[in-house]
Amino acid sequence: MKILSSLHSYNITGVLKQNISLLKYLRTSAGIDALVIGPNKNLGMEILEEEGFIAETTFGRSINDILHRHNFHPDLILSESLFSSDVSDLSKEIGAKHIIRIHEEIPFQSGKGLWLLPYRPINEYFQKFRNSKVIFPSSHTANHYRMPLQEFDIDFSVIHGSIDEERLKEQKEVLNFSDFQILQLGTLYERKGGINTLESFFNFLNKEGVENANLIFAGVRNANEKEIQYKERLERRAKELGIEEKVRFYDSMKNPYALMKGSSIVTLHSYSECFPTVFLEAMYFGKMIVSSNVGGVGEQVYEGVTGYLFNSGDINEQSNAFSKLYDERHLLESKSKIIKDRYIDYFSQESSGDKFLNFLEK
């Protein structure tokens, strides 16, 4: 079998990481070959090529031209995200199956919301999926789209995302700058709630007994004016609060795992999520999670065991979770194995890949 995998971006995102993880597992376990397409060249394209996949950009070229150039005849087209789902028309043209993995929960209207890309009304997407199969990373996300799923009688399954365990396993380097390092890893823009995390960190620092702690934002892309302005806003606020020396920013990178290994906890204060890849990575490394309870995050975090959830927008709850884990920081190492074991039991790359293969064979 051959797969044409369609990405909406080669930027390093959770969607891209989950795509690489799945394609590597399918190649290793089932001998399935893949060709990947996306609209722009970026670091994600380099990672795919390093892993031995053909990765092409559709900028200025048709998909048919790319397939012809590589003499590649796909049996399956895999769309990663609603924003790459237009290839469903191509699947009908060439007689290939079509599966779309939906990684976003977007509002049921057009042109509004927190997503940076424009989109059409949801029903216009799902009308095209009548002959396709749909995969959601969480039950919450599937429930979010229950109305169009029912209206168009679409075959779907809930299969959690996965991470490239081989790449994480090889990580040796550790980057650590304090006794209690907090990491927020992900694209630095409004939806991820970085400003709230910064305010929570400030409140946490002002509590009695807190010493030698720092906050890291990793995932700065400067991909557009909004992202540039958002980073500048964070830098200004950190300076206003007098904590700029305790806050570090890192660009989006192919390997952020030295930072994760060196961190005490991993956090997000997102307004919306489906099934954040960063929390799969955090669990793999045995790190406690502090997150807003949005989307499928509640299906990842076992409250009080692998992390703590708080209501999105509540800075005090996030700050209190930081404080609780700081007070228990001497226990974090002993909790690490419990967290890693839970990852293996529920979220492993093998588990996700096998479920995908079973769904494909239905």
mmCIF file of N, CA and C in Angstrom, residues 285-288 305-306 330-341:
data_model
loop_
_atom_site.group_PDB
_atom_site.id
_atom_site.type_symbol
_atom_site.label_atom_id
_atom_site.label_comp_id
_atom_site.label_asym_id
_atom_site.label_seq_id
_atom_site.Cartn_x
_atom_site.Cartn_y
_atom_site.Cartn_z
ATOM 1 N N PHE A 285 8.269 11.604 28.842
ATOM 2 C CA PHE A 285 9.430 11.961 29.664
ATOM 3 C C PHE A 285 9.098 11.969 31.163
ATOM 4 N N GLY A 286 7.879 11.590 31.507
ATOM 5 C CA GLY A 286 7.503 11.502 32.916
ATOM 6 C C GLY A 286 7.297 12.837 33.596
ATOM 7 N N LYS A 287 6.855 13.838 32.839
ATOM 8 C CA LYS A 287 6.682 15.183 33.389
ATOM 9 C C LYS A 287 5.229 15.442 33.789
ATOM 10 N N MET A 288 5.042 16.099 34.926
ATOM 11 C CA MET A 288 3.702 16.503 35.351
ATOM 12 C C MET A 288 3.187 17.606 34.441
ATOM 13 N N VAL A 305 -2.549 12.750 39.435
ATOM 14 C CA VAL A 305 -1.568 11.679 39.238
ATOM 15 C C VAL A 305 -0.559 12.067 38.166
ATOM 16 N N THR A 306 -1.065 12.475 37.003
ATOM 17 C CA THR A 306 -0.164 12.906 35.932
ATOM 18 C C THR A 306 -0.186 14.419 35.743
ATOM 19 N N HIS A 330 10.271 17.656 45.376
ATOM 20 C CA HIS A 330 11.119 16.532 45.774
ATOM 21 C C HIS A 330 10.480 15.192 45.426
ATOM 22 N N LEU A 331 9.171 15.206 45.076
ATOM 23 C CA LEU A 331 8.464 13.969 44.723
ATOM 24 C C LEU A 331 8.337 13.764 43.216
ATOM 25 N N LEU A 332 8.710 14.783 42.443
ATOM 26 C CA LEU A 332 8.478 14.716 41.003
ATOM 27 C C LEU A 332 9.222 13.562 40.346
ATOM 28 N N GLU A 333 10.422 13.311 40.773
ATOM 29 C CA GLU A 333 11.199 12.223 40.175
ATOM 30 C C GLU A 333 10.544 10.870 40.432
ATOM 31 N N SER A 334 10.007 10.682 41.635
ATOM 32 C CA SER A 334 9.368 9.408 41.957
ATOM 33 C C SER A 334 8.055 9.233 41.196
ATOM 34 N N LYS A 335 7.404 10.325 40.830
ATOM 35 C CA LYS A 335 6.157 10.256 40.060
ATOM 36 C C LYS A 335 6.415 9.993 38.583
ATOM 37 N N SER A 336 7.640 10.211 38.162
ATOM 38 C CA SER A 336 7.962 10.135 36.739
ATOM 39 C C SER A 336 7.626 8.776 36.138
ATOM 40 N N LYS A 337 7.948 7.699 36.844
ATOM 41 C CA LYS A 337 7.687 6.357 36.309
ATOM 42 C C LYS A 337 6.191 6.094 36.185
ATOM 43 N N ILE A 338 5.415 6.566 37.140
ATOM 44 C CA ILE A 338 3.958 6.392 37.082
ATOM 45 C C ILE A 338 3.398 7.064 35.834
ATOM 46 N N ILE A 339 3.895 8.266 35.544
ATOM 47 C CA ILE A 339 3.427 9.017 34.375
ATOM 48 C C ILE A 339 3.829 8.298 33.092
ATOM 49 N N LYS A 340 5.082 7.851 33.021
ATOM 50 C CA LYS A 340 5.560 7.144 31.828
ATOM 51 C C LYS A 340 4.784 5.838 31.624
ATOM 52 N N ASP A 341 4.505 5.127 32.705
ATOM 53 C CA ASP A 341 3.737 3.880 32.599
ATOM 54 C C ASP A 341 2.333 4.150 32.075
#
